[in-house]
Coordinates of C-alpha atoms in Angstrom, one line a residue:
Chain E
X1 CA -0.5 0.0 -0.2
X2 CA 2.9 2.3 0.9
X3 CA 4.9 1.4 -2.8
X4 CA 1.6 2.0 -4.4
X5 CA 1.1 5.7 -2.7
X6 CA 5.3 6.2 -3.4
X7 CA 4.5 5.1 -7.0
X8 CA 1.0 7.3 -7.0
X9 CA 3.3 10.7 -5.4
X10 CA 6.1 10.3 -8.1
X11 CA 3.8 9.9 -11.1
X12 CA 1.9 13.2 -9.9
X13 CA 5.1 14.6 -9.2
X14 CA 6.5 13.8 -12.9
X15 CA 3.2 14.9 -14.2
X16 CA 3.6 18.1 -12.9
X17 CA 6.9 18.4 -15.2
X18 CA 6.1 16.5 -18.2
X19 CA 8.4 18.0 -20.7
X20 CA 11.1 18.0 -18.7
X21 CA 10.3 14.4 -17.3
X22 CA 10.0 13.0 -20.7
X23 CA 13.7 14.9 -21.8
X24 CA 15.3 13.3 -18.9
X25 CA 14.1 10.2 -20.3
X26 CA 15.0 10.0 -24.0
X27 CA 18.3 9.2 -23.4
X28 CA 17.0 5.7 -21.6
X29 CA 14.4 5.5 -24.5
X30 CA 16.8 6.2 -26.9
X31 CA 19.4 4.1 -25.5
X32 CA 16.9 0.7 -24.9
X33 CA 15.1 1.2 -28.1
X34 CA 18.2 0.8 -29.9
X35 CA 19.1 -2.4 -27.7
X36 CA 16.3 -3.7 -28.5
X37 CA 16.3 -3.0 -32.1
X38 CA 19.5 -4.1 -32.8
X39 CA 18.7 -7.6 -31.0
X40 CA 15.9 -8.0 -32.8
X41 CA 18.1 -7.3 -36.5
X42 CA 20.4 -9.7 -34.6
X43 CA 18.1 -12.2 -33.7
X44 CA 16.7 -12.6 -37.6
X45 CA 20.5 -12.7 -38.9
X46 CA 21.3 -15.6 -36.0
X47 CA 18.2 -17.4 -37.7
X48 CA 19.0 -16.6 -41.0
X49 CA 22.5 -17.4 -40.6
X50 CA 21.7 -20.8 -38.7
X51 CA 18.7 -21.7 -41.3
X52 CA 20.9 -21.6 -44.2
X53 CA 23.3 -23.9 -42.4
X54 CA 21.0 -26.2 -41.3
X55 CA 19.8 -26.9 -44.5
X56 CA 22.7 -27.2 -46.3
X57 CA 22.1 -31.0 -43.3
X58 CA 23.9 -31.1 -40.1
X59 CA 24.9 -34.8 -41.1
X60 CA 26.5 -34.1 -44.1
X61 CA 29.6 -33.1 -46.4
X62 CA 29.2 -30.9 -48.7
X63 CA 32.0 -31.1 -51.8
X64 CA 32.5 -28.1 -54.3
X65 CA 34.0 -27.5 -57.3
X66 CA 36.3 -24.8 -57.4
X67 CA 38.1 -22.9 -60.3
X68 CA 42.0 -23.6 -59.2
X69 CA 43.6 -20.4 -59.2
X70 CA 46.1 -21.5 -62.1
X71 CA 42.8 -21.3 -64.3
X72 CA 41.6 -18.5 -63.2
X73 CA 44.8 -17.1 -64.3
X74 CA 44.8 -18.7 -67.3
X75 CA 41.8 -16.8 -68.0
X76 CA 42.8 -13.2 -67.4
X77 CA 45.9 -13.6 -69.3
X78 CA 44.2 -15.3 -72.1
X79 CA 45.0 -15.0 -75.6
X80 CA 43.1 -17.2 -77.7
X81 CA 39.7 -16.5 -78.3
X82 CA 38.4 -20.5 -77.4
X83 CA 39.6 -22.9 -74.8
X84 CA 38.4 -25.1 -72.3
X85 CA 38.4 -25.0 -68.3
X86 CA 38.9 -28.4 -67.3
X87 CA 38.2 -29.0 -63.3
X88 CA 36.8 -30.3 -60.4
X89 CA 35.1 -33.6 -59.4
X90 CA 34.0 -36.1 -62.0
X91 CA 31.8 -38.7 -61.7
X92 CA 34.6 -41.6 -61.0
X93 CA 35.9 -39.6 -58.4
X94 CA 32.7 -39.8 -56.1
X95 CA 32.3 -43.6 -56.9
X96 CA 35.3 -44.3 -55.7
X97 CA 34.7 -42.5 -53.0
X98 CA 31.7 -44.3 -52.1
X99 CA 33.1 -47.3 -52.6
X100 CA 36.6 -46.7 -50.9
X101 CA 35.0 -44.2 -47.4
X102 CA 32.4 -47.0 -45.9
X103 CA 31.1 -44.0 -43.3
X104 CA 29.2 -43.0 -46.3
X105 CA 26.0 -43.8 -46.7
X106 CA 24.9 -42.3 -49.7
X107 CA 26.4 -38.8 -52.8
X108 CA 24.3 -36.8 -54.4
X109 CA 25.9 -34.8 -56.9
X110 CA 24.4 -31.7 -58.7
X111 CA 25.8 -30.5 -61.4
X112 CA 24.7 -26.6 -62.5
X113 CA 23.1 -26.4 -66.0
X114 CA 23.9 -23.0 -68.3
X115 CA 21.2 -23.6 -70.5
X116 CA 17.6 -21.3 -70.7
X117 CA 14.5 -22.2 -69.5
X118 CA 11.3 -21.1 -71.6
X119 CA 7.9 -22.1 -70.8
X120 CA 5.3 -20.8 -73.0
X121 CA 8.1 -19.0 -75.3
X122 CA 8.7 -17.6 -72.0
X123 CA 12.1 -16.9 -70.8
X124 CA 12.8 -17.4 -66.8
X125 CA 16.2 -16.5 -64.3
X126 CA 15.5 -20.2 -63.7
X127 CA 18.5 -22.1 -62.6
X128 CA 18.7 -25.9 -63.9
X129 CA 20.4 -28.5 -61.9
X130 CA 20.8 -32.0 -62.2
X131 CA 20.7 -33.8 -59.6
X132 CA 20.0 -38.1 -58.4
X133 CA 17.2 -39.5 -56.7
X134 CA 18.3 -39.2 -53.9
X135 CA 18.3 -36.0 -53.0
X136 CA 15.5 -35.2 -51.7
X137 CA 16.4 -37.7 -49.1
X138 CA 20.0 -36.3 -48.8
X139 CA 18.5 -32.6 -48.3
X140 CA 15.2 -33.0 -46.4
X141 CA 13.4 -31.5 -48.8
X142 CA 10.1 -33.9 -50.1
X143 CA 8.2 -33.0 -53.1
X144 CA 4.9 -30.5 -52.6
X145 CA 2.8 -32.1 -55.7
X146 CA 3.7 -34.2 -58.3
X147 CA 6.7 -36.8 -57.7
X148 CA 10.1 -36.1 -57.4
X149 CA 12.8 -37.5 -60.2
X150 CA 12.9 -41.0 -60.0
X151 CA 15.5 -44.4 -60.7
X152 CA 13.9 -45.0 -63.5
X153 CA 14.8 -41.2 -65.5
X154 CA 18.2 -41.9 -64.3
X155 CA 18.7 -45.3 -65.8
X156 CA 16.5 -43.7 -68.9
X157 CA 17.7 -40.1 -69.2
X158 CA 14.1 -38.8 -69.7
X159 CA 13.7 -35.5 -70.0
X160 CA 11.2 -34.8 -66.7
X161 CA 12.0 -31.5 -64.6
X162 CA 11.2 -30.9 -61.2
X163 CA 10.2 -27.3 -60.4
X164 CA 11.5 -25.2 -56.9
X165 CA 8.9 -23.8 -55.4
X166 CA 9.8 -20.4 -56.7
X167 CA 10.5 -21.4 -60.1
X168 CA 7.1 -23.5 -60.5
X169 CA 5.5 -19.9 -59.7
X170 CA 7.4 -18.1 -61.9
X171 CA 7.3 -20.6 -65.4
X172 CA 2.8 -21.2 -64.2
X173 CA 1.8 -18.2 -62.2
X174 CA -2.0 -19.6 -63.1
X175 CA -1.7 -23.2 -63.0
X176 CA -0.5 -26.0 -61.4
X177 CA 3.2 -27.1 -63.1
X178 CA 2.8 -30.5 -62.7
X179 CA 2.7 -32.4 -66.8
X180 CA 3.0 -29.1 -68.3
X181 CA 6.1 -28.8 -70.4
X182 CA 8.9 -26.5 -70.1
X183 CA 12.3 -25.7 -73.2
X184 CA 15.3 -26.4 -71.1
X185 CA 18.2 -25.9 -73.5
X186 CA 16.5 -26.3 -76.6
X187 CA 14.7 -29.4 -75.4
X188 CA 11.4 -30.2 -74.4
X189 CA 11.3 -31.4 -70.9
X190 CA 8.1 -32.5 -68.6
X191 CA 7.1 -30.8 -64.9
X192 CA 6.4 -34.2 -62.8
X193 CA 6.4 -32.5 -59.8
X194 CA 7.4 -29.1 -57.6
X195 CA 8.6 -28.7 -54.7
X196 CA 8.1 -26.6 -51.5
X197 CA 10.3 -23.6 -50.7
X198 CA 12.8 -24.6 -48.5
X199 CA 14.9 -21.1 -48.2
X200 CA 18.5 -20.0 -48.2
X201 CA 21.2 -22.6 -47.8
X202 CA 24.5 -22.5 -47.7
X203 CA 26.0 -19.1 -48.9
X204 CA 26.9 -17.7 -52.6
X205 CA 26.2 -18.9 -55.9
X206 CA 22.8 -20.7 -57.7
X207 CA 23.0 -24.1 -55.0
X208 CA 22.6 -21.2 -52.4
X209 CA 19.0 -21.3 -53.8
X210 CA 16.9 -23.9 -54.4
X211 CA 13.9 -23.3 -54.7
X212 CA 14.8 -21.3 -58.0
X213 CA 15.4 -24.1 -59.6
X214 CA 14.2 -26.8 -62.0
X215 CA 15.7 -30.1 -61.8
X216 CA 16.4 -32.7 -64.3
X217 CA 17.6 -36.2 -63.8
X218 CA 21.7 -36.5 -64.0
X219 CA 21.9 -38.8 -66.7
X220 CA 20.0 -36.5 -68.7
X221 CA 22.7 -33.6 -68.2
X222 CA 25.2 -35.9 -69.3
X223 CA 23.1 -37.5 -72.3
X224 CA 21.6 -34.6 -73.8
X225 CA 24.0 -31.7 -73.2
X226 CA 27.4 -33.5 -73.2
X227 CA 30.6 -32.8 -70.4
X228 CA 31.0 -29.6 -71.9
X229 CA 28.9 -26.8 -71.6
X230 CA 29.9 -23.5 -73.5
X231 CA 28.7 -20.0 -72.7
X232 CA 29.4 -17.7 -75.9
X233 CA 30.3 -14.3 -75.9
X234 CA 30.9 -11.7 -78.7
X235 CA 33.8 -13.5 -80.8
X236 CA 34.5 -15.7 -77.7
X237 CA 33.5 -18.6 -76.5
X238 CA 34.2 -20.0 -73.2
X239 CA 33.4 -24.4 -72.4
X240 CA 34.0 -25.4 -69.1
X241 CA 35.1 -29.5 -68.7
X242 CA 32.8 -29.7 -64.9
X243 CA 30.7 -32.9 -64.1
X244 CA 29.9 -32.0 -60.2
X245 CA 29.5 -28.7 -58.9
X246 CA 29.1 -30.0 -55.9
X247 CA 28.4 -33.6 -53.9
X248 CA 26.5 -34.0 -50.5
X249 CA 27.9 -37.0 -48.8
X250 CA 25.3 -38.4 -45.9
X251 CA 27.4 -39.2 -43.6
X252 CA 26.2 -42.7 -41.4
X253 CA 24.9 -42.2 -38.3
X254 CA 27.4 -41.2 -35.1
X255 CA 30.3 -41.5 -37.5
X256 CA 32.9 -38.8 -37.4
X257 CA 32.1 -36.0 -39.8
X258 CA 35.9 -34.7 -39.4
X259 CA 37.3 -37.9 -40.5
X260 CA 35.4 -38.7 -43.2
X261 CA 35.9 -34.9 -44.4
X262 CA 39.2 -35.5 -44.3
X263 CA 39.7 -39.1 -46.1
X264 CA 37.2 -37.5 -49.1
X265 CA 39.1 -34.0 -49.5
X266 CA 43.1 -36.7 -49.5
X267 CA 40.8 -38.7 -52.0
X268 CA 40.2 -35.6 -54.1
X269 CA 43.8 -34.4 -53.8
X270 CA 44.9 -37.9 -54.7
X271 CA 43.3 -37.8 -58.1
X272 CA 43.3 -34.3 -58.9
X273 CA 46.5 -32.7 -60.1
X274 CA 45.2 -29.3 -58.9
X275 CA 43.1 -28.6 -55.4
X276 CA 40.0 -27.8 -56.9
X277 CA 37.6 -29.4 -54.4
X278 CA 36.5 -27.8 -51.2
X279 CA 35.6 -29.6 -47.9
X280 CA 32.6 -28.1 -45.5
X281 CA 31.6 -29.3 -43.2
X282 CA 27.9 -27.6 -41.7
X283 CA 28.0 -28.6 -38.6
X284 CA 31.0 -27.2 -37.9
X285 CA 30.0 -24.2 -39.3
X286 CA 27.7 -24.2 -37.4
X287 CA 29.6 -24.8 -34.2
X288 CA 31.7 -21.7 -35.2
X289 CA 29.4 -19.4 -35.8
X290 CA 27.5 -19.8 -32.5
X291 CA 31.2 -18.9 -30.8
X292 CA 31.1 -15.6 -32.9
X293 CA 27.7 -15.2 -31.5
X294 CA 29.1 -15.3 -28.3
X295 CA 31.4 -12.6 -28.7
X296 CA 28.4 -10.1 -31.0
X297 CA 26.4 -10.7 -27.6
X298 CA 29.6 -9.6 -25.8
X299 CA 30.0 -6.9 -28.1
X300 CA 25.8 -5.7 -27.9
X301 CA 25.9 -6.6 -24.5
X302 CA 28.6 -3.7 -23.6
X303 CA 26.6 -0.9 -25.9
X304 CA 23.6 -1.2 -23.7
X305 CA 25.7 -0.8 -21.4
X306 CA 27.3 2.4 -23.0
X307 CA 23.4 3.6 -23.7
X308 CA 22.9 2.7 -20.9
X309 CA 24.9 4.7 -18.4
X310 CA 24.9 7.1 -20.8
X311 CA 20.9 7.6 -19.9
X312 CA 21.7 7.4 -16.6
X313 CA 23.9 10.2 -16.5
X314 CA 21.3 12.0 -18.2
X315 CA 18.5 10.8 -15.3
X316 CA 21.3 11.9 -12.6
X317 CA 21.2 15.5 -14.1
X318 CA 17.9 15.8 -14.6
X319 CA 17.1 14.6 -10.5
X320 CA 20.0 17.1 -9.1
X321 CA 18.7 19.7 -11.0
X322 CA 15.1 18.6 -9.9
X323 CA 16.0 18.4 -6.5
X324 CA 18.3 22.3 -6.2
X325 CA 14.2 24.0 -7.9
X326 CA 12.6 21.7 -4.8
X327 CA 14.7 22.6 -2.0
X328 CA 12.3 24.6 -0.2
X329 CA 10.0 21.4 -0.7
X330 CA 12.0 19.1 0.7
X331 CA 12.4 21.4 3.6
X332 CA 8.3 21.9 4.5
X333 CA 8.2 18.1 3.8
X334 CA 10.7 17.7 6.5
X335 CA 8.2 19.8 8.6
X336 CA 5.9 17.8 7.8
X337 CA 7.5 14.7 9.5
X338 CA 9.5 13.2 6.6
X339 CA 12.5 11.3 7.8
X340 CA 15.8 11.5 5.9
X341 CA 14.8 7.8 4.2
X342 CA 11.3 9.1 3.3
X343 CA 13.1 11.9 1.2
X344 CA 15.4 9.1 -0.6
X345 CA 12.5 7.2 -1.6
X346 CA 10.9 10.0 -2.8
X347 CA 13.2 11.0 -5.2
X348 CA 14.8 7.6 -5.8
X349 CA 10.8 6.0 -6.7
X350 CA 10.7 9.4 -9.1
X351 CA 13.5 7.7 -11.6
X352 CA 13.3 4.5 -10.9
X353 CA 9.1 5.3 -12.2
X354 CA 10.9 7.5 -15.0
X355 CA 13.3 5.0 -16.0
X356 CA 10.7 2.5 -15.5
X357 CA 8.3 4.7 -17.9
X358 CA 11.4 5.5 -20.3
X359 CA 12.4 1.9 -20.6
X360 CA 8.8 0.7 -21.3
X361 CA 8.5 3.5 -24.1
X362 CA 11.9 2.1 -24.9
X363 CA 11.3 -1.4 -25.4
X364 CA 7.8 0.1 -27.9
X365 CA 10.0 1.9 -29.8
X366 CA 12.6 -0.9 -30.7
X367 CA 10.4 -3.2 -31.3
X368 CA 7.8 -0.6 -33.6
X369 CA 11.4 0.2 -35.2
X370 CA 12.2 -3.2 -35.6
X371 CA 9.2 -4.4 -37.4
X372 CA 9.7 -1.2 -39.4
X373 CA 12.8 -2.3 -40.8
X374 CA 12.5 -5.4 -41.0
X375 CA 9.5 -4.4 -43.2
X376 CA 11.7 -2.2 -45.2
X377 CA 13.8 -5.1 -45.6
X378 CA 11.7 -7.8 -46.2
X379 CA 12.2 -9.6 -43.5
X380 CA 10.1 -11.7 -41.3
X381 CA 11.1 -9.9 -37.7
X382 CA 12.0 -11.7 -35.1
X383 CA 12.8 -10.7 -31.7
X384 CA 14.6 -12.3 -28.2
X385 CA 11.4 -12.6 -25.9
X386 CA 13.3 -11.8 -23.0
X387 CA 14.6 -8.6 -24.4
X388 CA 11.2 -7.1 -23.3
X389 CA 11.4 -7.6 -19.8
X390 CA 15.2 -7.3 -19.5
X391 CA 15.2 -3.9 -21.0
X392 CA 12.5 -2.3 -18.8
X393 CA 13.9 -3.8 -15.6
X394 CA 17.6 -3.0 -16.6
X395 CA 16.8 0.8 -16.9
X396 CA 14.2 0.4 -13.6
X397 CA 17.8 -0.4 -12.0
X398 CA 19.6 2.5 -14.0
X399 CA 16.8 4.6 -12.1
X400 CA 17.7 3.2 -8.8
X401 CA 21.0 3.3 -9.0
X402 CA 21.6 6.8 -10.6
X403 CA 18.8 8.2 -8.9
X404 CA 20.2 6.9 -5.3
X405 CA 22.9 9.8 -5.3
X406 CA 20.2 13.1 -5.9
X407 CA 18.4 11.3 -3.6
X408 CA 20.9 10.8 -0.9
X409 CA 21.7 14.4 -1.6
X410 CA 18.2 15.4 -1.2
X411 CA 17.9 13.9 2.3
X412 CA 21.0 15.2 3.5
X413 CA 19.9 18.9 3.0
X414 CA 19.3 20.7 6.4
X415 CA 15.8 21.5 6.2
X416 CA 16.3 25.0 7.7
X417 CA 18.2 25.9 4.9
X418 CA 16.5 24.2 2.6
X419 CA 13.4 26.0 4.1
X420 CA 15.0 29.5 3.9
X421 CA 16.4 28.7 0.3
X422 CA 14.9 31.2 -2.5
Chain I
X1 CA 4.0 17.7 34.8
X2 CA 6.8 18.4 32.6
X3 CA 6.7 21.5 30.9
X4 CA 6.0 21.0 27.4
X5 CA 8.7 22.6 26.1
X6 CA 12.6 23.2 28.4
X7 CA 15.8 24.5 27.4
X8 CA 18.3 25.4 29.0
X9 CA 22.1 26.8 28.6
X10 CA 21.2 26.2 24.1
X11 CA 23.9 27.6 22.1
X12 CA 23.6 27.3 18.2
X13 CA 27.0 27.9 16.3
X14 CA 26.8 27.7 12.6
X15 CA 30.2 27.1 11.0
X16 CA 30.2 29.7 8.1
X17 CA 33.5 29.8 5.7
X18 CA 34.4 33.8 7.3
X19 CA 34.2 32.4 10.9
X20 CA 32.0 30.4 13.1
X21 CA 28.1 32.1 13.7
X22 CA 26.8 32.0 17.0
X23 CA 23.3 32.4 16.2
X24 CA 22.2 31.4 19.6
X25 CA 23.8 32.1 22.9
X26 CA 23.1 30.0 26.2
X27 CA 19.0 30.3 26.0
X28 CA 17.1 29.2 28.9
X29 CA 13.7 29.0 28.4
X30 CA 10.0 27.1 29.7
X31 CA 7.4 27.5 27.5
X32 CA 3.9 25.6 29.4
X33 CA 1.4 23.8 27.3
X34 CA -1.2 25.9 26.3
X35 CA 0.6 29.6 25.9
X36 CA 0.3 32.2 23.5
X37 CA 3.8 33.3 23.1
X38 CA 6.0 35.4 20.8
X39 CA 9.5 36.1 20.2
X40 CA 10.4 39.0 18.6
X41 CA 13.7 41.0 18.0
X42 CA 15.6 42.0 14.5
X43 CA 16.1 39.9 11.6
X44 CA 19.7 37.6 12.6
X45 CA 19.1 38.1 15.6
X46 CA 18.4 34.4 15.8
X47 CA 14.6 33.6 16.7
X48 CA 14.1 31.9 13.7
X49 CA 16.9 29.7 14.6
X50 CA 14.5 29.8 18.2
X51 CA 12.1 28.5 16.3
X52 CA 13.1 25.4 14.2
X53 CA 15.7 24.6 17.2
X54 CA 11.9 24.3 19.4
X55 CA 10.7 22.0 16.2
X56 CA 13.3 20.1 15.8
X57 CA 14.7 20.8 12.5
X58 CA 17.8 21.3 14.2
X59 CA 19.6 20.5 16.4
X60 CA 22.1 22.5 19.0
X61 CA 25.2 22.8 19.7
X62 CA 25.4 22.9 22.9
X63 CA 22.5 23.1 26.0
X64 CA 19.3 20.9 26.5
X65 CA 16.3 20.6 25.0
X66 CA 13.0 18.4 26.3
X67 CA 10.2 18.3 25.0
X68 CA 7.5 16.9 27.3
X69 CA 9.7 15.4 29.5
X70 CA 11.9 13.8 26.6
X71 CA 15.6 14.8 25.6
X72 CA 15.2 15.7 21.9
X73 CA 19.4 15.3 22.1
X74 CA 18.6 11.9 21.5
X75 CA 16.0 11.1 19.4
X76 CA 16.9 9.3 16.1
X77 CA 16.0 11.3 12.9
X78 CA 13.1 9.0 12.7
X79 CA 12.1 9.2 15.8
X80 CA 12.2 13.5 15.5
X81 CA 10.8 13.0 12.5
X82 CA 7.6 11.6 14.1
X83 CA 7.5 14.1 16.6
X84 CA 7.1 16.8 14.0
X85 CA 4.5 14.7 12.1
X86 CA 2.0 14.4 14.9
X87 CA 2.7 16.8 17.5
X88 CA 4.4 20.4 15.7
X89 CA 2.7 22.0 13.2
X90 CA 4.7 24.9 11.2
X91 CA 3.5 28.1 9.7
X92 CA 6.4 29.2 7.7
X93 CA 6.2 33.7 6.1
X94 CA 6.4 32.8 2.5
X95 CA 3.5 29.7 2.8
X96 CA 5.6 27.1 1.5
X97 CA 2.4 25.8 -0.5
X98 CA 3.6 23.6 -3.4
X99 CA 2.3 25.5 -6.4
X100 CA 1.7 22.7 -8.7
X101 CA -1.4 21.0 -6.2
X102 CA -4.5 21.8 -5.4
X103 CA -5.4 24.0 -2.3
X104 CA -7.2 20.6 -0.9
X105 CA -4.2 18.1 -1.9
X106 CA -1.9 21.0 -0.5
X107 CA -3.3 20.9 2.8
X108 CA -3.3 16.6 2.5
X109 CA 0.5 16.9 2.3
X110 CA 1.1 17.1 6.1
X111 CA -1.4 13.5 6.5
X112 CA 1.8 12.1 3.5
X113 CA 3.7 11.3 7.0
X114 CA 1.4 10.3 9.2
X115 CA 1.2 7.2 8.4
X116 CA -1.9 5.6 10.7
X117 CA -4.7 8.1 9.5
X118 CA -6.9 6.2 7.4
X119 CA -7.6 8.6 4.0
X120 CA -10.8 9.3 4.3
X121 CA -10.9 10.7 7.9
X122 CA -8.3 12.4 6.5
X123 CA -9.6 13.4 3.6
X124 CA -12.6 14.8 5.7
X125 CA -11.1 16.5 8.1
X126 CA -8.9 18.5 5.8
X127 CA -12.1 19.5 4.0
X128 CA -13.4 20.8 7.6
X129 CA -10.2 22.9 8.4
X130 CA -10.1 24.2 4.4
X131 CA -13.6 25.3 6.1
X132 CA -12.4 26.6 9.4
X133 CA -10.4 29.2 7.3
X134 CA -12.7 30.0 5.0
X135 CA -11.7 28.6 1.9
X136 CA -14.2 25.9 1.1
X137 CA -15.5 27.6 -2.3
X138 CA -11.6 27.2 -3.4
X139 CA -10.1 23.9 -2.4
X140 CA -9.7 23.0 -6.5
X141 CA -7.6 26.2 -6.6
X142 CA -4.3 26.1 -7.5
X143 CA -2.0 28.5 -4.4
X144 CA -0.8 30.6 -7.7
X145 CA -4.8 31.8 -8.1
X146 CA -5.1 32.1 -3.8
X147 CA -4.2 36.0 -3.0
X148 CA -1.5 36.1 0.2
X149 CA -3.9 35.5 2.9
X150 CA -6.3 32.7 1.4
X151 CA -2.3 31.2 0.9
X152 CA -1.5 31.9 4.5
X153 CA -4.4 30.2 5.6
X154 CA -4.2 27.0 3.9
X155 CA -1.2 27.0 5.1
X156 CA -2.2 27.1 8.9
X157 CA -5.5 24.4 7.7
X158 CA -2.0 22.1 6.8
X159 CA -1.0 22.5 9.9
X160 CA -3.8 21.8 11.9
X161 CA -4.9 18.9 9.8
X162 CA -2.7 15.7 11.7
X163 CA -4.0 17.6 15.1
X164 CA -1.0 19.2 16.3
X165 CA -0.7 20.3 20.3
X166 CA 2.3 22.9 19.7
X167 CA 1.9 25.4 16.5
X168 CA 5.2 27.4 15.4
X169 CA 4.6 30.0 13.2
X170 CA 7.4 32.1 11.3
X171 CA 6.5 35.4 11.4
X172 CA 2.5 34.6 10.0
X173 CA 1.4 37.8 9.3
X174 CA 5.2 39.1 7.6
X175 CA 3.6 39.1 3.7
X176 CA 0.2 39.9 5.0
X177 CA -1.6 43.2 4.4
X178 CA -3.5 44.2 8.1
X179 CA -6.9 42.9 7.4
X180 CA -5.3 39.8 6.7
X181 CA -2.7 39.4 9.4
X182 CA -6.1 40.1 12.0
X183 CA -7.3 37.4 10.4
X184 CA -4.2 35.1 11.2
X185 CA -4.0 36.8 14.5
X186 CA -7.5 35.7 15.4
X187 CA -6.9 31.9 14.1
X188 CA -4.2 31.7 15.6
X189 CA -6.0 32.7 18.7
X190 CA -8.9 30.7 18.8
X191 CA -6.7 27.6 18.1
X192 CA -4.5 28.6 21.6
X193 CA -8.4 29.3 23.2
X194 CA -9.1 25.5 22.0
X195 CA -6.2 24.5 24.4
X196 CA -3.0 24.4 21.5
X197 CA 0.4 26.1 22.5
X198 CA 1.0 28.9 19.9
X199 CA 4.7 30.3 19.3
X200 CA 5.2 33.2 16.7
X201 CA 8.2 34.5 16.1
X202 CA 7.6 38.5 14.5
X203 CA 9.5 41.9 14.5
X204 CA 5.8 43.1 14.2
X205 CA 5.7 44.8 17.5
X206 CA 1.8 45.5 17.6
X207 CA 1.2 41.0 16.7
X208 CA 4.1 40.6 20.0
X209 CA 1.7 42.5 22.0
X210 CA -1.6 40.5 21.8
X211 CA 0.0 37.6 22.4
X212 CA 0.1 36.8 26.5
X213 CA 3.8 36.2 26.2
X214 CA 6.3 38.2 24.6
X215 CA 10.3 37.1 24.3
X216 CA 12.7 39.6 22.9
X217 CA 16.3 38.1 21.2
X218 CA 18.7 40.0 20.9
X219 CA 22.4 38.9 19.4
X220 CA 21.0 35.3 20.2
X221 CA 20.9 35.9 23.7
X222 CA 17.2 36.8 25.6
X223 CA 17.1 40.2 26.3
X224 CA 13.8 40.9 28.5
X225 CA 10.9 38.4 28.8
X226 CA 10.3 35.9 31.3
X227 CA 11.9 33.1 30.7

């Protein structure tokens, strides 16, 4: 009851000087708002990064063919008008890998085709990826309608394809894509299935966007388009002989990912003269990312502390001015029977309430700001739920801490001098 | 029976940068219950210091102060505050009303630190007191909307809210014209007739002459009047 009275009195006193109270709380408001907003943005980034890593499959190893530095150099210094770049993993590499490393359960090859995709004579910016039926199991990405590529498609090198969610929407916005026909690199392919939305995976490149792809059987890519892919320019043509852009290795449960990765890397080094295969362990990426997050948390924490310090000093200044202005009132309250402790409570109560309100407004502003940024940047806003109550509690603590010095000063005033103050 | 107030050889020294200032020098005084007295003297004579000392707002540098037989010296801040809150009512020359709150709230402020009263009773009593000082029609006004005389009457109502037995008034008519001064005097007189002890500090000789007993201070010493 007494506490309620104190809060009511503090509220009344703050309301007597609305503008000043608001200005005093501004530091806290902006401090809390910026921290809440930054926390939200970092939470969005965190979920995005973790999602991308997890979508690569935490039981998987990713082998990517990379263009070796020698070939890049040659390209830059080229004298001829046409050449062939040969590098990367081959189908044979993967067969040998599968046979020599028993910890590997399955291998899914992916080959990025440079073919254009048309539907109803309309060109779309859709990527073509050749892969095998195991793709759905290993990537944990199953069809939404129709079926995925089947073993028979692979055996017969059939002209069928499965569309990613975005690709299906782009090619056939008005109807179901299944059973429609698309033209890939000049040949007709029947759409047999559509995938559900998965979201970005891993980092960079065509393969990081599984939703914007048309999947064709791996065997078909060789049967129809051959080993060599060419890209024409003005009087220049460049060809790439690259059989497998990426291989996703599913490792058997409980087998050490790092050792398998090492074995794969060694095998590739033995078989290739150049260093053209990079191994990624999504699980290790996740761990590394979580460590980086820890550092980021410290940075955020320090930023929050600094902004609250600034806010707290603002509060202290205003409370000191407030106290100087209310000396007569302090004297009067003492004459009416207020103890020193009552005076401390009065002023600390005011600064704590002020900071509490500032913190609450800050939380609201920060959340609104995060939503605004989210809608501008077109991402789903995410919050750390604890950050809201924590923002307010820390604000109140700031008020208690920074309100104490002015309050003690007020309580120590000689009542007689206070009453005589001008 | 103990007198209401007994002070013995009280001195008060303020340590200032330019040297010590002796506000009171060995003052001894006894005040009985229901007295109506005044303390007069020029400004700087120590009369206000004496009043605040009697009201437990400041402590003597030396000497002894007893209120109802109790040694004031040994009281804690809490106990002194309790005595002030319950037994002493203050009236000031410059009224000391809180300008931002209304008349009734100003009166109620003195119940803020006397927790044992129930809020409905207190409010009822505050309304009665405002009525007694003739300001019933002004309860929702702010002090800035009142005349000096009205403000002092609000201050008197505030001093009476906790029904103190001792009223200490520091130049209560100092900022008032004659008519309002008379009105304040009459209020204080009637309170005295109800049994309250009234001590007025003033430099108004006429007002002092109308009290039952007058003490004159000069340079911190009592120069005449019965002690």
